[in-house]
């Protein structure tokens, strides 16, 4: 079993910064690909960014140059540094992880990856 617990959300003004954390525990087998997603009220969940165990990262276009994903293997923690925040970044942010098995053997770590474990989410609100 894997448990993911997010923290670091809050309310900021446009242009501000926040750093989200996701503490992971349990089997490291499922940590090959870890990612951040977000869901705004009334909208579908949106993939934001992912990172592989080798450090390779990928981002959705709307956050490129503003968000940075990273992982600390020693502390089993995933991060999302968010700079130059915009009101449209307002959403509940979730971290997720997935093992490199089954269908994922043929999928790149990113938005189409099959994530097996999810956290409960942390709210980010950006005011104009």
mmCIF file of C-alpha atoms in Angstrom, residues 61-124:
data_model
loop_
_atom_site.group_PDB
_atom_site.id
_atom_site.type_symbol
_atom_site.label_atom_id
_atom_site.label_comp_id
_atom_site.label_asym_id
_atom_site.label_seq_id
_atom_site.Cartn_x
_atom_site.Cartn_y
_atom_site.Cartn_z
ATOM 1 C CA UNK A 61 1.909 23.969 -21.348
ATOM 2 C CA UNK A 62 0.034 26.378 -19.077
ATOM 3 C CA UNK A 63 2.530 25.961 -16.210
ATOM 4 C CA UNK A 64 5.810 25.681 -18.108
ATOM 5 C CA UNK A 65 8.323 28.195 -16.851
ATOM 6 C CA UNK A 66 6.290 28.878 -13.704
ATOM 7 C CA UNK A 67 6.025 25.526 -11.907
ATOM 8 C CA UNK A 68 8.832 23.146 -10.990
ATOM 9 C CA UNK A 69 8.317 19.544 -9.931
ATOM 10 C CA UNK A 70 10.957 17.746 -7.895
ATOM 11 C CA UNK A 71 11.325 14.746 -5.652
ATOM 12 C CA UNK A 72 13.466 14.035 -2.613
ATOM 13 C CA UNK A 73 14.177 10.326 -2.541
ATOM 14 C CA UNK A 74 15.789 10.425 0.878
ATOM 15 C CA UNK A 75 12.668 11.906 2.440
ATOM 16 C CA UNK A 76 10.159 10.244 0.115
ATOM 17 C CA UNK A 77 8.641 13.596 -0.728
ATOM 18 C CA UNK A 78 7.334 15.084 -3.945
ATOM 19 C CA UNK A 79 7.259 18.857 -4.418
ATOM 20 C CA UNK A 80 5.636 21.367 -6.700
ATOM 21 C CA UNK A 81 7.122 24.864 -6.587
ATOM 22 C CA UNK A 82 4.589 27.264 -8.052
ATOM 23 C CA UNK A 83 5.700 30.771 -8.990
ATOM 24 C CA UNK A 84 3.954 33.630 -10.789
ATOM 25 C CA UNK A 85 0.612 32.214 -9.748
ATOM 26 C CA UNK A 86 -2.492 33.270 -11.646
ATOM 27 C CA UNK A 87 -6.171 33.213 -10.656
ATOM 28 C CA UNK A 88 -6.700 30.401 -13.179
ATOM 29 C CA UNK A 89 -4.326 28.238 -11.121
ATOM 30 C CA UNK A 90 -6.963 28.123 -8.388
ATOM 31 C CA UNK A 91 -7.867 24.484 -7.789
ATOM 32 C CA UNK A 92 -7.471 21.563 -5.453
ATOM 33 C CA UNK A 93 -4.114 19.966 -6.154
ATOM 34 C CA UNK A 94 -3.534 16.231 -5.883
ATOM 35 C CA UNK A 95 -0.392 14.148 -6.014
ATOM 36 C CA UNK A 96 -0.393 10.683 -7.505
ATOM 37 C CA UNK A 97 1.991 7.816 -8.091
ATOM 38 C CA UNK A 98 2.151 4.831 -10.378
ATOM 39 C CA UNK A 99 4.295 1.752 -10.912
ATOM 40 C CA UNK A 100 5.850 0.809 -14.227
ATOM 41 C CA UNK A 101 3.745 -2.284 -14.748
ATOM 42 C CA UNK A 102 0.942 -3.485 -17.002
ATOM 43 C CA UNK A 103 -0.294 -0.792 -19.411
ATOM 44 C CA UNK A 104 2.262 1.647 -18.003
ATOM 45 C CA UNK A 105 5.045 -0.346 -19.628
ATOM 46 C CA UNK A 106 3.931 1.251 -22.892
ATOM 47 C CA UNK A 107 3.121 4.715 -21.572
ATOM 48 C CA UNK A 108 5.352 7.686 -20.932
ATOM 49 C CA UNK A 109 5.311 9.148 -17.447
ATOM 50 C CA UNK A 110 2.958 12.071 -17.845
ATOM 51 C CA UNK A 111 -0.670 12.922 -18.351
ATOM 52 C CA UNK A 112 -1.706 9.600 -19.849
ATOM 53 C CA UNK A 113 0.060 7.421 -17.298
ATOM 54 C CA UNK A 114 -2.111 5.192 -15.135
ATOM 55 C CA UNK A 115 -1.673 6.417 -11.569
ATOM 56 C CA UNK A 116 -2.522 3.867 -8.915
ATOM 57 C CA UNK A 117 -2.450 5.960 -5.762
ATOM 58 C CA UNK A 118 -3.790 9.393 -4.983
ATOM 59 C CA UNK A 119 -3.627 11.826 -2.105
ATOM 60 C CA UNK A 120 -6.557 13.711 -0.616
ATOM 61 C CA UNK A 121 -5.579 17.037 -2.118
ATOM 62 C CA UNK A 122 -4.647 20.513 -0.932
ATOM 63 C CA UNK A 123 -6.465 23.704 -1.909
ATOM 64 C CA UNK A 124 -4.716 26.524 -3.741
#
